[in-house]
XYZ file of C-alpha atoms in Angstrom:
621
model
C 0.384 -31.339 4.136
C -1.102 -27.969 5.332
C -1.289 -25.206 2.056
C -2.319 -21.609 3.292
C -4.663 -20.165 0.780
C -6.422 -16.591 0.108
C -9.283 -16.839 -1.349
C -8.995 -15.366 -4.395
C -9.464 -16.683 -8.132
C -6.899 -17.856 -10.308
C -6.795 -16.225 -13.727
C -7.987 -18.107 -16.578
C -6.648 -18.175 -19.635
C -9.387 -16.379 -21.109
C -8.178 -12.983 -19.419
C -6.651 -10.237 -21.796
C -2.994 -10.877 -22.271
C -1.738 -8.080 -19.334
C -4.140 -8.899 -16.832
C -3.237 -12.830 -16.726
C -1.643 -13.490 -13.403
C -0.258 -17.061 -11.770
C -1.128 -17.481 -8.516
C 1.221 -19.001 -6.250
C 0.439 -20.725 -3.219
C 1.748 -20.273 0.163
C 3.238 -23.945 1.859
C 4.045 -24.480 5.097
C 7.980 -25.227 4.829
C 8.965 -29.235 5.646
C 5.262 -29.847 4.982
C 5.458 -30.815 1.761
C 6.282 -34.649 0.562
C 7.321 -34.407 -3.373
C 5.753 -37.892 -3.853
C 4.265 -37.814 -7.146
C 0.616 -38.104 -5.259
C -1.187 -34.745 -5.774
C -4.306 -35.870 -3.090
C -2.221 -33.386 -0.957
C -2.968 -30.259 -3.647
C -6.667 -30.725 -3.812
C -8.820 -27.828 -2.729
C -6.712 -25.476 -4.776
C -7.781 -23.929 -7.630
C -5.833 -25.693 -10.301
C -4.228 -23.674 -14.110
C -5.844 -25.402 -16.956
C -3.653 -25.849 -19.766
C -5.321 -27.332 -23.255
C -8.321 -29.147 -23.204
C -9.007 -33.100 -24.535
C -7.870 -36.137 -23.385
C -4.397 -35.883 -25.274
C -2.102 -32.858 -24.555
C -3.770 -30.990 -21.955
C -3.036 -30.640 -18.295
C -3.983 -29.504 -14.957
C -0.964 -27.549 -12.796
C -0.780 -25.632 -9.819
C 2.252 -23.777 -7.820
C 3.199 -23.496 -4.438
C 6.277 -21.539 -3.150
C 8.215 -21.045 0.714
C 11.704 -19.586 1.691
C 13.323 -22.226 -0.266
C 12.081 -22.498 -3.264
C 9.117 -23.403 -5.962
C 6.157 -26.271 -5.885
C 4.660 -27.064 -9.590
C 2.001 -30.016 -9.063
C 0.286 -31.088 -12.964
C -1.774 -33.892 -13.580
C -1.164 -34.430 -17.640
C -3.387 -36.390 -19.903
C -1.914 -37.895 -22.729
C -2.336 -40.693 -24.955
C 1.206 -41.413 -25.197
C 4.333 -40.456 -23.931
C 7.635 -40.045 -25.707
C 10.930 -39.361 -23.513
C 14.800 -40.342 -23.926
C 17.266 -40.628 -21.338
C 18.628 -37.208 -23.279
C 15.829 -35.287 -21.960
C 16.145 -33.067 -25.448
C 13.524 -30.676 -26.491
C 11.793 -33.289 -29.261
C 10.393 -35.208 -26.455
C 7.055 -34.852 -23.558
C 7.663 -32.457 -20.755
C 6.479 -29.222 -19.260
C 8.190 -26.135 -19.667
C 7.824 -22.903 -17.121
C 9.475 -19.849 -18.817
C 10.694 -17.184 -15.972
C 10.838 -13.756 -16.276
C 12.609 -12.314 -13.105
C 13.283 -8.381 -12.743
C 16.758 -7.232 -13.023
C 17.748 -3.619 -12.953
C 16.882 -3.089 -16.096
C 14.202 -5.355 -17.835
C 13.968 -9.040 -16.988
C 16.284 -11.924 -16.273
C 14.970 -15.077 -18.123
C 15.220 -18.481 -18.183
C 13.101 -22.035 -19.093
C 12.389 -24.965 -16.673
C 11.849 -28.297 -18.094
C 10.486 -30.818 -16.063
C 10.581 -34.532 -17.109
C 8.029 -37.185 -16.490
C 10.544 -40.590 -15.833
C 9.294 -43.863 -18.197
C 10.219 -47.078 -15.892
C 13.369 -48.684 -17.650
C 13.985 -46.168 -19.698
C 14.337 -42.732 -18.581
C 14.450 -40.849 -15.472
C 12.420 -37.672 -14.356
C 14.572 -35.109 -14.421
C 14.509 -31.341 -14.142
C 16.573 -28.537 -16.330
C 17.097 -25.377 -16.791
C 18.499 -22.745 -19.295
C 18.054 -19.497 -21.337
C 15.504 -19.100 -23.635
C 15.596 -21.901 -26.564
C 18.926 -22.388 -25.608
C 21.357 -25.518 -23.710
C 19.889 -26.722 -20.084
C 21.230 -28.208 -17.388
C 20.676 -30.262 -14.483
C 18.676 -28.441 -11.445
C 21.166 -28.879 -8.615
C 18.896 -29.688 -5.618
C 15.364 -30.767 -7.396
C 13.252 -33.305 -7.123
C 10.802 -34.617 -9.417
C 8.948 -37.676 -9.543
C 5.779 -38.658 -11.163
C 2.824 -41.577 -11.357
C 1.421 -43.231 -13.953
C -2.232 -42.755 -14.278
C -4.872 -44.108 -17.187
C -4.942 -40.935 -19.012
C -1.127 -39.867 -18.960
C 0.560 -38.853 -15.458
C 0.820 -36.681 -12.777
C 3.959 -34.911 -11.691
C 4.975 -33.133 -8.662
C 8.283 -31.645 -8.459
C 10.497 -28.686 -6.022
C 13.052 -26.004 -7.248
C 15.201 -24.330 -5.383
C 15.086 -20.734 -5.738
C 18.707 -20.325 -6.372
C 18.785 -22.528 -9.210
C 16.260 -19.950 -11.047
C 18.070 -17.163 -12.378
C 17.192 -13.801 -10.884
C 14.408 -15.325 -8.746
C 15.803 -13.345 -5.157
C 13.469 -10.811 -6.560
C 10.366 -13.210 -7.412
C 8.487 -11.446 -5.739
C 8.800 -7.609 -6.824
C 7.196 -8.210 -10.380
C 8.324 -11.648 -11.217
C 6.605 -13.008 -14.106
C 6.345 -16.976 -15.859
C 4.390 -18.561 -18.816
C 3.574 -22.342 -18.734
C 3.134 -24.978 -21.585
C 2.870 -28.490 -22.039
C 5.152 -29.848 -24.771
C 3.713 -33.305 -26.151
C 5.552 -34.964 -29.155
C 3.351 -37.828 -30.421
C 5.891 -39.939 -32.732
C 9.087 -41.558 -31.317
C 10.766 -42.518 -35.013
C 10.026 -39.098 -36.113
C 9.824 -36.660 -32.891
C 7.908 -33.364 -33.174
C 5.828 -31.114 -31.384
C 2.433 -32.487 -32.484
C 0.852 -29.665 -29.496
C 1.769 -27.294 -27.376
C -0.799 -25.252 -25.466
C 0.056 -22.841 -22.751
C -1.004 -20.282 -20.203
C 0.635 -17.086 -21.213
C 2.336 -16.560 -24.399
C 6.420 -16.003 -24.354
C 7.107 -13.256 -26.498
C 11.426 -12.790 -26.293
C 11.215 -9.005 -26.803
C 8.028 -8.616 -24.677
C 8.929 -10.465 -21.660
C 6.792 -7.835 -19.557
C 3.726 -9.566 -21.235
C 3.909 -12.909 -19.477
C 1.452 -13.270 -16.432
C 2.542 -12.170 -13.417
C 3.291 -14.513 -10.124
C 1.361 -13.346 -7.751
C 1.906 -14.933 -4.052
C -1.005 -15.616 -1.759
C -0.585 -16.541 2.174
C 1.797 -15.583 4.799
C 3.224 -11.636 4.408
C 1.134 -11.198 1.311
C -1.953 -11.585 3.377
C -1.305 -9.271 5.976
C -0.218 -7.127 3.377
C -3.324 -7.501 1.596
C -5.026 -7.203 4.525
C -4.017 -3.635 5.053
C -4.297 -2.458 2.363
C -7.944 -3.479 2.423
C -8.584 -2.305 6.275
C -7.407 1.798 4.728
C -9.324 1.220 1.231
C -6.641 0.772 -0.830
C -7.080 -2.912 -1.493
C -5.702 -2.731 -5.314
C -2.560 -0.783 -5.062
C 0.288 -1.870 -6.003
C 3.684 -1.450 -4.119
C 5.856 1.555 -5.435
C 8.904 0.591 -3.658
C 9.376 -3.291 -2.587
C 12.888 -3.880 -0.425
C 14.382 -6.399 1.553
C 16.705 -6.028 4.358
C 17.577 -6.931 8.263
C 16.027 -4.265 9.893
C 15.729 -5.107 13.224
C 15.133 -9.341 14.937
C 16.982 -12.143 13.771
C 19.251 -12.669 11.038
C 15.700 -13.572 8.427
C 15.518 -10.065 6.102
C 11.984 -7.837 6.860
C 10.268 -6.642 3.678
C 9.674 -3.028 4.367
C 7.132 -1.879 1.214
C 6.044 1.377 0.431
C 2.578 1.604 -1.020
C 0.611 4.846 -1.499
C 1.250 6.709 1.735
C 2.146 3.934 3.829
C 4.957 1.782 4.564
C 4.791 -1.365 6.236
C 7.167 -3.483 7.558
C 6.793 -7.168 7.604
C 7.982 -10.690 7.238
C 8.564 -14.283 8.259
C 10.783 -13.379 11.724
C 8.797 -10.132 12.401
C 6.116 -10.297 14.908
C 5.911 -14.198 14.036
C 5.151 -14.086 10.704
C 1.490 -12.665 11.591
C 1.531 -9.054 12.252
C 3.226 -6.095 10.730
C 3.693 -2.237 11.229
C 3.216 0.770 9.359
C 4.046 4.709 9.220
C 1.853 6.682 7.151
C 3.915 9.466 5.585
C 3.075 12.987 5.540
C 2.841 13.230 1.796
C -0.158 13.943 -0.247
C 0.086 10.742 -2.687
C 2.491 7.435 -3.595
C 4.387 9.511 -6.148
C 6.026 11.879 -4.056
C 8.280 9.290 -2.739
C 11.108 10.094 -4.933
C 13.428 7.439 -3.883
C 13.918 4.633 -1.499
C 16.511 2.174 -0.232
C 17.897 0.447 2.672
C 20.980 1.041 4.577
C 23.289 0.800 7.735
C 23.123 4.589 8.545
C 23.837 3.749 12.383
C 26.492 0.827 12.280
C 24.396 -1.298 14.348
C 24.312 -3.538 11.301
C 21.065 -3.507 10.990
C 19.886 -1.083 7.733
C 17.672 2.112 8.162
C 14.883 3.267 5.570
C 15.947 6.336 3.356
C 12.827 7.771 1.932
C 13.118 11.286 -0.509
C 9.414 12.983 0.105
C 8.091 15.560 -1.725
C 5.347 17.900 0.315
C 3.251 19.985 -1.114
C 1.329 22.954 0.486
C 0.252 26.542 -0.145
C 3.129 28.308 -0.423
C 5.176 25.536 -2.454
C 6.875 22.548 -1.850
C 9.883 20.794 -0.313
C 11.761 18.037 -0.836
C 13.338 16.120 2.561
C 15.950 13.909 2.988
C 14.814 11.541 5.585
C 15.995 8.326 7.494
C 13.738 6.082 9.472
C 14.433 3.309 12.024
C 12.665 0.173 13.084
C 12.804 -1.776 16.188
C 10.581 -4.768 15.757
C 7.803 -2.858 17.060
C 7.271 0.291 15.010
C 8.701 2.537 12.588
C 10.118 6.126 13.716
C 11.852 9.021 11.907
C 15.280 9.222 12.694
C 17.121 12.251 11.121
C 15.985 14.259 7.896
C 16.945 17.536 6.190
C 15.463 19.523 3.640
C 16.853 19.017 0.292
C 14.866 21.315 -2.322
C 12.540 24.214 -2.014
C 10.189 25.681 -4.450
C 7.710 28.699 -5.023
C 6.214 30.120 -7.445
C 9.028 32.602 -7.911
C 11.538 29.572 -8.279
C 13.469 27.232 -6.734
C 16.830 26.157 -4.438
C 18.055 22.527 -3.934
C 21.443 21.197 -1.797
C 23.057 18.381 -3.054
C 23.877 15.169 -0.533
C 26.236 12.592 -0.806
C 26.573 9.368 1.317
C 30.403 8.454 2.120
C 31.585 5.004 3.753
C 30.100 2.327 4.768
C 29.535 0.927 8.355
C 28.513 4.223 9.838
C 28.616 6.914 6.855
C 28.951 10.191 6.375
C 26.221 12.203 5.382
C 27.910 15.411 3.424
C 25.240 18.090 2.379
C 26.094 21.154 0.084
C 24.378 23.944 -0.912
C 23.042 23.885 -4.017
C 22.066 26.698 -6.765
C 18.770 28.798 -6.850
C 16.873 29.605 -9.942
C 14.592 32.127 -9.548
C 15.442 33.207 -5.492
C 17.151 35.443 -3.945
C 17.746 36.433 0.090
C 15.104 39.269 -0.754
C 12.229 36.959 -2.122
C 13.061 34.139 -0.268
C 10.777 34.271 2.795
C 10.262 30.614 3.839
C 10.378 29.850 7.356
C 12.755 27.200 9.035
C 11.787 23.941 9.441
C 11.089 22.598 12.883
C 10.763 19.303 11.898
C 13.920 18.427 9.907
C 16.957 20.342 9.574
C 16.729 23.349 7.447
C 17.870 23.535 3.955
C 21.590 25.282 3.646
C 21.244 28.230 1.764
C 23.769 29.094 -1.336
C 23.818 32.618 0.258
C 23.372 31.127 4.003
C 26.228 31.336 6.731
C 27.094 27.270 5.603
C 27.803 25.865 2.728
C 28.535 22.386 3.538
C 28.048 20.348 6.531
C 28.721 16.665 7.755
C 26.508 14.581 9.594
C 27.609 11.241 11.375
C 25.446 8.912 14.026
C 27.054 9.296 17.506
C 24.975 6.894 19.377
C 21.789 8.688 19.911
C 21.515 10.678 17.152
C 23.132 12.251 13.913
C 26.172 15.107 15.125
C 27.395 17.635 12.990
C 30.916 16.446 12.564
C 32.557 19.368 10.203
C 31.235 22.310 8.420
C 32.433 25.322 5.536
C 31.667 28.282 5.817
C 30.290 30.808 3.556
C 33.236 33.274 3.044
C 30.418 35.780 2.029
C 26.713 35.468 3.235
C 23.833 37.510 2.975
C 22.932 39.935 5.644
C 20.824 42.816 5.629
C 23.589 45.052 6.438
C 25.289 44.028 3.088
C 22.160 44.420 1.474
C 21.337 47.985 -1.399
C 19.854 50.541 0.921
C 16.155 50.597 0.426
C 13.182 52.509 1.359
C 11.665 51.037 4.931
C 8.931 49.248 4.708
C 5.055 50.104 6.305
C 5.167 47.951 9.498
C 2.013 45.324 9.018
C 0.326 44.151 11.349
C 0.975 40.815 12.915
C -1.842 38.436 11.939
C -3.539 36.556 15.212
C -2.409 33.421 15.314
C -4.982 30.402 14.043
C -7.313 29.069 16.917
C -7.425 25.156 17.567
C -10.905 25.792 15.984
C -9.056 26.800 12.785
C -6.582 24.258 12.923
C -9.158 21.435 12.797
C -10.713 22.933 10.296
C -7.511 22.711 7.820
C -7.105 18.996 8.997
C -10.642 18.415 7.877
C -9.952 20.332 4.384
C -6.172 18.468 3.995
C -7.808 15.167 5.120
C -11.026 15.174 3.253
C -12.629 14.494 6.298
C -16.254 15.062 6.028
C -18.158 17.438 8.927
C -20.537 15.016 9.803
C -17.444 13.071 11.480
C -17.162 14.651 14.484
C -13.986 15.325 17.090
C -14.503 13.009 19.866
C -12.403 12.694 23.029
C -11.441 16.277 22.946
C -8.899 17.316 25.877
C -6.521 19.571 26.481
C -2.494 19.099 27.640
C 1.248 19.311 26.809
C 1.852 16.730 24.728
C 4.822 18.279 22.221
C 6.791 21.183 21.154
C 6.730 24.239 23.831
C 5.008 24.262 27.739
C 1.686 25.236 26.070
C -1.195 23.019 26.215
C -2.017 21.004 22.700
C -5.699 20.100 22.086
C -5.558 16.084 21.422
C -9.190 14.582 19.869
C -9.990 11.785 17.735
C -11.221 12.531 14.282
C -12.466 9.662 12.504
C -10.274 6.838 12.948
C -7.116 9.332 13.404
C -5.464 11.158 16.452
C -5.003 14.418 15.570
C -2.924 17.085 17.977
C -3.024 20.828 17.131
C -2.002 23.751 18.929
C -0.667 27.337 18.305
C 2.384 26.966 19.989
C 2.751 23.109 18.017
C 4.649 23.581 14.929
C 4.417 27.094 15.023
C 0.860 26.635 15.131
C 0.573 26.358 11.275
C 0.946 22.194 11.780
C -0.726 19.573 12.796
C -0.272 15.906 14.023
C -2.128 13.028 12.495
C -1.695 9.472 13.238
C -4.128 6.798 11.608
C -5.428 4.386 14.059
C -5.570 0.646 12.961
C -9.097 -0.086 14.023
C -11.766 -1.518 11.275
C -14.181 1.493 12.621
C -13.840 4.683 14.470
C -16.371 3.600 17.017
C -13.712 0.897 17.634
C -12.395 3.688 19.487
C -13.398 3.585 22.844
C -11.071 5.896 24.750
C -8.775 8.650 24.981
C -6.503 9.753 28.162
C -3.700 12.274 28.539
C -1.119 11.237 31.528
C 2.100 12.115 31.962
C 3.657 9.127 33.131
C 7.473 9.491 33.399
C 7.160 13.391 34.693
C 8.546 15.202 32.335
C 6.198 17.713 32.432
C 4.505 16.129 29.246
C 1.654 13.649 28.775
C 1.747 10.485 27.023
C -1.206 9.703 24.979
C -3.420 6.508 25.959
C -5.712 4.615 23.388
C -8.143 2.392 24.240
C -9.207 0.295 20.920
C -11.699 -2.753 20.049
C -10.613 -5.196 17.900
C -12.186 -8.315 16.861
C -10.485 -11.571 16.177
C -13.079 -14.122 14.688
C -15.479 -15.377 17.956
C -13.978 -12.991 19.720
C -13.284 -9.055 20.831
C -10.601 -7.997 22.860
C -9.448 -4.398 24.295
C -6.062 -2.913 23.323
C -4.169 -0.312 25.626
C -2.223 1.827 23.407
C 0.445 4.002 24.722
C 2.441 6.481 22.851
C 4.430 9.096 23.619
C 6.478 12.527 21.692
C 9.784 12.318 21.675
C 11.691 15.278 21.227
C 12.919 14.772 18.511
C 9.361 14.647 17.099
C 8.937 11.224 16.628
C 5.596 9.191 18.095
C 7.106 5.715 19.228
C 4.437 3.330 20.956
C 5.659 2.433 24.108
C 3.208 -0.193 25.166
C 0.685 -2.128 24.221
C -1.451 -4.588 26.023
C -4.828 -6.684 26.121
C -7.103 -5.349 28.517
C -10.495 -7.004 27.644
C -11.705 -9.417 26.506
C -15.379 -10.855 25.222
C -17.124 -13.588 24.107
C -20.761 -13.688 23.853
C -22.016 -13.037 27.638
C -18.088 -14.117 28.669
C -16.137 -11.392 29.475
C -13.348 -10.085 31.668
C -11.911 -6.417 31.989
C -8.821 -5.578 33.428
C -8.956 -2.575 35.647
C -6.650 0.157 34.315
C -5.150 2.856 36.605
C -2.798 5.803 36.019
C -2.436 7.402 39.897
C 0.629 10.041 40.801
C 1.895 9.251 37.127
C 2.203 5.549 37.579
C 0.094 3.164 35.188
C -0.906 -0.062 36.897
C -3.080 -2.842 35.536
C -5.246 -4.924 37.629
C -7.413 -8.098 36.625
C -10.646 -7.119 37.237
C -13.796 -10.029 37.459
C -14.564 -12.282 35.166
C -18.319 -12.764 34.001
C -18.921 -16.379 32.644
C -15.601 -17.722 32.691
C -13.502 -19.409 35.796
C -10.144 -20.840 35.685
C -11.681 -24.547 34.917
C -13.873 -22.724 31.586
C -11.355 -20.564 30.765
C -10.829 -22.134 26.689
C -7.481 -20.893 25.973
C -4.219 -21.990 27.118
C -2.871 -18.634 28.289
C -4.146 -14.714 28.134
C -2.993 -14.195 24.459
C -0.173 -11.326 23.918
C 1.999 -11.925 21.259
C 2.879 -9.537 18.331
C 4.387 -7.101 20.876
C 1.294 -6.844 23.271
C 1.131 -7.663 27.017
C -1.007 -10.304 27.807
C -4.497 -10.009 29.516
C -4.207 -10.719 33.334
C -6.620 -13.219 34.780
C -8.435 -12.981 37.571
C -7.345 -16.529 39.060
C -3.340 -15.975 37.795
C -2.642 -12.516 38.051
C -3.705 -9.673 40.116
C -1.725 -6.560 38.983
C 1.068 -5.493 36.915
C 2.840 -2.252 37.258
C 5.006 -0.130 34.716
C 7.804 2.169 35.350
C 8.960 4.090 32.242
C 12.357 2.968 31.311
C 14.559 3.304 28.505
C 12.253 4.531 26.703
C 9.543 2.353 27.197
C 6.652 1.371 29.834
C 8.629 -1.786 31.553
């Protein structure tokens, strides 16, 4: 048997009652053998339950797709079970506490240790303290041993109330019942890990999962600093692959999207959101906006900036290799003089409806209201604006205005009270890239001693003027004054463990459109190990950044290396293999270039000589 473990310490029962947690371990599904021999568990960090050599145990958990692992080598000087598998008798009891909409569904597992010719092991379940039943689908068999026994049994998940959601706060208590007296049965001892407390069920320790999508989540978090936070939102879905759900998790500005069918199991995506903090995602779900059957992310954002802040209403798609913004509106507006809001409503299923309607304003009027449009969602509908409702519906390639009411009486300045004119102003200069980098800096908390590297200048996004495109830190950040209205800027966070990691930056326009696409180059090291990425991207326009390619073009190893040749002539982009120093096709150690995860394999000198891309729906093919 093969158990993936992260290193990390299980919680003793010593820890404040809060902070307990029970770890789970990650198992390779069909590697596990429920035998009753626990030689298969060792190396893992066991739960120690009592203490002595009568009523005290040693237990550990492992968990896949299908259900629940609990391994427990028991010492006890003498065991007392019926073929009624009643509470007066020797067993050990898990007590669940799985989130529901509103507090916690429980329940209580009681495994059985079987007593040859008399009593079977056996597995139950029920509510708290009250009638169990048989576990449909377990399996549970123990061995005899010269202290007690040892016990290895599997649940299925759907045999544990609430458990779909396990793993969004899922919580469970553990405790050794041992009843020392057959004529006269009871409870002589009962220790436990975690105390169940009916009308505290929020107490118990939590499960927390190691291995598989945990660990690349875990992972990322740690690679942008934020190794202890905590997932906000946590939802499940088929967003894009095969029929397995992704788990799409939003955790301070990020979401990521990962899970057992995407990118293998192994790798993951992630948007970072243009929001200053976790808490101004208002609300999240998933669902079929498109009726491709596969469910979109709807995320409320709050922004906050100088003048205010907004509230949008914003979709976001996946297809298996990154996340992209699909459609959003602006919801809610407010100043310091007040504030105006529209009300949406979702209608149908399949491909909905999307019905927005001005709201009510509270403090603003068409004279103090001053904010300009948005260029990056649709713009809020005004109570006194020429629309009061509208209806949105996805057409195929993108979300159509399908019906709208008019406002029988909008604001204009002609129906406006006569007023004196005003003293023209002068029209302030507009901000220099200079300035611009400067606010990303200040917005960013990005220190001056990291400097812009990789500076150049070219269309990119937004109008025919030229964008300036550098790499600050570990970020690519566009400005311009004629990109978004020149009082916005671009940022997209590199995943790279350093900005030196960083190696290159190149502006080509490679399906002539009069607008570059952005090339990254990017180190990244992989144990032994370091290998080149070729990162393409491109603006949509629409706004969105969607990667286009990716592909390994280096590799090293000590004094080993090869490095394919990259070239991007008459707005073609053509990869050739290069030389190899060190290795040959007879020392070459793997069995192929790599690739994987989404990224084109490195070509080999002896294999392949050149590969050529064409920009096709969409992508570099």
């Amino acid at each position: 048997m093969r158990v993936m473990v992260v290193a990390l310490a299980l919680a003793s029962s010593s820890v404040a009652m809060g902070q307990e947690r029970l770890r789970l371990h990650e198992v390779d599904d069909g590697a596990v053998r429920v035998d009753g021999m626990l030689r298969d568990w060792r190396g893992l960090r066991r739960v120690r339950v009592g203490s002595g050599r009568d009523a005290s145990m040693q237990v550990v958990f492992g968990y896949n797709a299908r259900g629940l692992y609990v391994a427990a080598s028991v010492q006890d000087q003498r065991m007392i079970r019926t073929a009624r598998h009643g509470a007066n008798e020797d067993a050990i009891v898990v007590t669940f506490a799985m989130p529901a909409r509103r507090g916690f569904t429980s329940s209580e597992l009681w495994l059985y240790a079987g007593v040859a010719g008399q009593s079977a092991a056996a597995a139950r379940i029920g509510p708290l303290g009250g009638r169990t039943r048989p576990v449909r689908g377990a399996e549970v068999v123990e061995a005899r041993t010269r202290q007690g026994y040892e016990l290895e049994a599997f649940i299925p998940w759907a045999q544990i109330p609430g458990a779909a959601r396990w793993q969004r706060g899922g919580r469970a208590a553990v405790r050794l019942r041992d009843v020392d007296s057959e004529a006269r049965p009871r409870v002589e001892a009962e220790p436990s890990f975690g105390t169940v407390d009916r009308q505290n069920l929020d107490r118990l320790p939590e499960l927390s999962p190691t291995g598989g999508e945990h660990a690349v989540l875990a992972r990322f978090l740690e690679s942008q600093g934020i190794g202890g936070a905590r997932p906000r939102h946590d939802l499940s879905g088929q967003v894009c692959g095969d029929r397995r759900p992704e788990r799409v998790v939003h955790v301070e500005r990020y979401i990521v999207i990962l899970g057992p069918g995407y990118r293998e199991g192994r790798g993951f995506d992630y948007l970072e959101l243009p929001i200053r903090s976790g808490s101004d995602v208002i609300a999240a779900r998933l669902q079929d906006f498109t009726g491709d059957r596969k469910a979109e992310l709807f995320l409320r954002l709050r922004q906050r900036g100088e003048r205010g802040t907004r509230d949008l209403w914003q979709l976001f798609a996946f297809d298996c290799e990154s996340v992209r913004a699909l459609w959003g509106i602006e919801v809610r507006k407010e100043t310091d003089a007040g504030h105006v809001e529209s009300r949406v409503h979702v209608r149908g299923q399949g491909r909905p409806s999307i019905e927005v309607t001005a709201g009510e304003a509270r403090g603003l009027t068409p004279q103090n209201f001053q904010e300009s449009p948005a260029s990056d969602a649709e713009g809020i509908l005004l109570p006194w604006g020429p629309v009061l409702a509208r209806t949105y519906r996805w057409n195929g390639r993108r979300f159509d205005t399908v019906r709208e009411r008019e406002n029988p009486s909008p604001y204009t300045p002609e129906t406006a009270s006569p007023s004196r004119p005003a003293q023209a102003q002068a029209t302030p200069p507009p901000p220099s890239v200079r300035d611009l980098l400067a606010a990303v800096r200040r917005e960013r908390r990005i220190p001056r001693r990291v400097r812009a590297r990789f500076g150049q200048n070219a269309n990119v996004a937004g109008d025919r003027q030229q964008e300036r495109v550098v790499i600050l830190g570990n970020a690519l950040v566009v400005v311009g004054p004629g990109f978004r209205n020149g009082n916005g800027y671009f940022y997209y966070q590199i995943q790279v463990a350093a900005p030196e990691d960083i190696t290159r930056l190149e502006l080509v326009d490679l399906n002539r459109d009069g607008r570059a696409e952005v090339l990254v180059y990017a180190r990244q090291a992989m144990g032994e190990i370091t290998r080149t990425l070729l990162m393409v991207h491109r603006f949509t326009r629409g706004g969105e950044f969607p990667r286009i390619l990716s592909a390994e073009v280096g590799r090293v190893m000590g004094n080993q290396r090869i490095e394919n040749e990259v070239r991007t002539r008459g707005g073609r982009l053509e990869v050739r293999a290069g030389r190899a120093v060190g290795w040959s096709e007879s020392t070459w150690p793997w069995n192929d270039a790599g690739g994987g995860e989404g990224i084109e394999p490195l070509l080999l000198p002896w294999q392949n000589r050149v590969r050529r891309y064409q920009f096709r729906q969409g992508r570099l093919q």
